[in-house]
Amino acid sequence: MTATQETRGTEEPAGDGTRTRLVSGPGILLVWLYGVMSVGAVSRSIYQIATEFDRAPLAYALSAVAAAVYAFITYTLVRGGETARRAALVCCAAELAGVLIVGTWTLVEPSAFPDATVWSDYGYGYLFIPVLLPLTGIWWLRRSRTAVAA
């Protein structure tokens, strides 16, 4: 790997193109946080769906959706490459929309959510990480594109 490639965050060309390394610098922390959120959301949603789904089906289904989104973004960040970067960017934008919609919904119509989701109250139960994570992800993914294009 050349010094220029290392600075830009790319690996050696793989055949006909280069693969953008998304797991460098702040990307490492981003992957770690998405990984932790994936494990937490998957564990929580599996338990809630298996044991008490009839209590709050909407909330538990939305937690499962959040888990799938977190897992997919974690995978794409680790995978790297331009296609993965674009997919992660779309998922981060969808995640942010979900957090804002569900967060607002839980404040406006709390009776619709007898139990909290990962995205309830904009992620209040998770120290607002669910609303900060996609914002950080979008920033990092846009920055990583700019670094490669430079």
mmCIF file of C-alpha atoms in Angstrom, residues 28-150:
data_model
loop_
_atom_site.group_PDB
_atom_site.id
_atom_site.type_symbol
_atom_site.label_atom_id
_atom_site.label_comp_id
_atom_site.label_asym_id
_atom_site.label_seq_id
_atom_site.Cartn_x
_atom_site.Cartn_y
_atom_site.Cartn_z
ATOM 1 C CA ILE A 28 -13.386 2.272 13.369
ATOM 2 C CA LEU A 29 -15.450 3.875 16.128
ATOM 3 C CA LEU A 30 -18.467 3.988 13.832
ATOM 4 C CA VAL A 31 -18.191 0.244 13.078
ATOM 5 C CA TRP A 32 -17.768 -0.495 16.766
ATOM 6 C CA LEU A 33 -20.851 1.550 17.721
ATOM 7 C CA TYR A 34 -22.966 0.041 14.946
ATOM 8 C CA GLY A 35 -21.785 -3.413 16.015
ATOM 9 C CA VAL A 36 -22.763 -2.789 19.633
ATOM 10 C CA MET A 37 -26.140 -1.374 18.583
ATOM 11 C CA SER A 38 -26.659 -4.403 16.307
ATOM 12 C CA VAL A 39 -26.029 -6.871 19.110
ATOM 13 C CA GLY A 40 -28.195 -4.912 21.546
ATOM 14 C CA ALA A 41 -31.110 -4.405 19.150
ATOM 15 C CA VAL A 42 -31.018 -7.992 17.847
ATOM 16 C CA SER A 43 -30.917 -9.431 21.380
ATOM 17 C CA ARG A 44 -33.660 -7.144 22.618
ATOM 18 C CA SER A 45 -35.982 -7.722 19.658
ATOM 19 C CA ILE A 46 -35.539 -11.512 19.657
ATOM 20 C CA TYR A 47 -36.337 -11.673 23.362
ATOM 21 C CA GLN A 48 -39.316 -9.310 23.137
ATOM 22 C CA ILE A 49 -40.793 -10.956 20.046
ATOM 23 C CA ALA A 50 -40.345 -14.434 21.539
ATOM 24 C CA THR A 51 -41.752 -13.661 24.980
ATOM 25 C CA GLU A 52 -44.172 -10.731 24.832
ATOM 26 C CA PHE A 53 -44.959 -9.835 21.218
ATOM 27 C CA ASP A 54 -48.710 -9.494 21.925
ATOM 28 C CA ARG A 55 -47.981 -6.704 24.444
ATOM 29 C CA ALA A 56 -46.516 -4.214 21.928
ATOM 30 C CA PRO A 57 -46.213 -5.724 18.433
ATOM 31 C CA LEU A 58 -45.491 -2.422 16.671
ATOM 32 C CA ALA A 59 -42.713 -1.446 19.068
ATOM 33 C CA TYR A 60 -41.071 -4.872 18.928
ATOM 34 C CA ALA A 61 -41.336 -5.101 15.144
ATOM 35 C CA LEU A 62 -39.726 -1.658 14.822
ATOM 36 C CA SER A 63 -36.922 -2.769 17.150
ATOM 37 C CA ALA A 64 -36.330 -5.745 14.841
ATOM 38 C CA VAL A 65 -36.210 -3.405 11.837
ATOM 39 C CA ALA A 66 -33.680 -1.228 13.673
ATOM 40 C CA ALA A 67 -31.608 -4.335 14.419
ATOM 41 C CA ALA A 68 -31.574 -5.330 10.742
ATOM 42 C CA VAL A 69 -30.582 -1.805 9.688
ATOM 43 C CA TYR A 70 -27.755 -1.678 12.250
ATOM 44 C CA ALA A 71 -26.466 -5.105 11.196
ATOM 45 C CA PHE A 72 -26.546 -4.198 7.491
ATOM 46 C CA ILE A 73 -24.728 -0.909 8.038
ATOM 47 C CA THR A 74 -22.097 -2.672 10.156
ATOM 48 C CA TYR A 75 -21.574 -5.221 7.376
ATOM 49 C CA THR A 76 -21.275 -2.600 4.633
ATOM 50 C CA LEU A 77 -18.811 -0.511 6.636
ATOM 51 C CA VAL A 78 -16.605 -3.548 7.209
ATOM 52 C CA ARG A 79 -16.969 -4.720 3.604
ATOM 53 C CA GLY A 80 -15.843 -1.416 2.131
ATOM 54 C CA GLY A 81 -15.889 -0.463 -1.501
ATOM 55 C CA GLU A 82 -17.879 2.149 -3.353
ATOM 56 C CA THR A 83 -21.035 0.028 -3.685
ATOM 57 C CA ALA A 84 -21.003 -0.782 0.026
ATOM 58 C CA ARG A 85 -20.384 2.889 0.848
ATOM 59 C CA ARG A 86 -23.400 3.932 -1.202
ATOM 60 C CA ALA A 87 -25.592 1.220 0.337
ATOM 61 C CA ALA A 88 -24.504 2.271 3.825
ATOM 62 C CA LEU A 89 -25.220 5.913 2.991
ATOM 63 C CA VAL A 90 -28.760 5.063 1.846
ATOM 64 C CA CYS A 91 -29.317 2.940 4.964
ATOM 65 C CA CYS A 92 -28.006 5.692 7.252
ATOM 66 C CA ALA A 93 -30.414 8.155 5.624
ATOM 67 C CA ALA A 94 -33.284 5.648 6.018
ATOM 68 C CA GLU A 95 -32.233 5.027 9.616
ATOM 69 C CA LEU A 96 -32.236 8.764 10.350
ATOM 70 C CA ALA A 97 -35.700 9.080 8.792
ATOM 71 C CA GLY A 98 -36.886 6.141 10.907
ATOM 72 C CA VAL A 99 -35.482 7.624 14.106
ATOM 73 C CA LEU A 100 -37.086 10.993 13.394
ATOM 74 C CA ILE A 101 -40.453 9.489 12.414
ATOM 75 C CA VAL A 102 -40.633 6.976 15.271
ATOM 76 C CA GLY A 103 -39.194 9.486 17.750
ATOM 77 C CA THR A 104 -41.816 12.062 16.828
ATOM 78 C CA TRP A 105 -44.569 9.428 16.750
ATOM 79 C CA THR A 106 -43.705 8.258 20.279
ATOM 80 C CA LEU A 107 -43.934 11.834 21.557
ATOM 81 C CA VAL A 108 -47.151 12.734 19.709
ATOM 82 C CA GLU A 109 -49.007 9.427 20.202
ATOM 83 C CA PRO A 110 -47.433 7.622 23.193
ATOM 84 C CA SER A 111 -50.406 5.253 23.463
ATOM 85 C CA ALA A 112 -49.332 3.651 20.154
ATOM 86 C CA PHE A 113 -46.200 2.389 21.920
ATOM 87 C CA PRO A 114 -46.984 0.600 25.186
ATOM 88 C CA ASP A 115 -43.291 -0.288 25.312
ATOM 89 C CA ALA A 116 -40.281 1.587 23.951
ATOM 90 C CA THR A 117 -38.440 0.871 20.736
ATOM 91 C CA VAL A 118 -34.771 1.523 20.085
ATOM 92 C CA TRP A 119 -35.831 4.709 18.281
ATOM 93 C CA SER A 120 -38.438 5.903 20.842
ATOM 94 C CA ASP A 121 -38.004 9.519 21.924
ATOM 95 C CA TYR A 122 -35.167 9.819 19.402
ATOM 96 C CA GLY A 123 -33.166 7.151 21.222
ATOM 97 C CA TYR A 124 -33.476 8.652 24.683
ATOM 98 C CA GLY A 125 -33.148 5.207 26.301
ATOM 99 C CA TYR A 126 -29.860 4.731 24.439
ATOM 100 C CA LEU A 127 -28.342 8.152 25.260
ATOM 101 C CA PHE A 128 -29.547 9.517 21.891
ATOM 102 C CA ILE A 129 -27.039 7.300 20.081
ATOM 103 C CA PRO A 130 -29.756 6.191 17.597
ATOM 104 C CA VAL A 131 -30.160 9.775 16.328
ATOM 105 C CA LEU A 132 -26.460 10.680 16.479
ATOM 106 C CA LEU A 133 -25.211 7.490 14.822
ATOM 107 C CA PRO A 134 -26.795 7.985 11.382
ATOM 108 C CA LEU A 135 -25.742 11.641 11.357
ATOM 109 C CA THR A 136 -22.164 10.596 12.082
ATOM 110 C CA GLY A 137 -22.428 7.758 9.568
ATOM 111 C CA ILE A 138 -23.635 10.080 6.816
ATOM 112 C CA TRP A 139 -20.828 12.524 7.591
ATOM 113 C CA TRP A 140 -18.192 9.756 7.541
ATOM 114 C CA LEU A 141 -19.498 8.101 4.378
ATOM 115 C CA ARG A 142 -19.640 11.419 2.511
ATOM 116 C CA ARG A 143 -16.154 12.284 3.761
ATOM 117 C CA SER A 144 -14.753 8.910 2.689
ATOM 118 C CA ARG A 145 -16.094 9.501 -0.844
ATOM 119 C CA THR A 146 -14.457 12.920 -0.946
ATOM 120 C CA ALA A 147 -11.124 11.482 0.248
ATOM 121 C CA VAL A 148 -11.067 8.916 -2.573
ATOM 122 C CA ALA A 149 -12.108 11.442 -5.220
ATOM 123 C CA ALA A 150 -9.344 13.880 -4.205
#
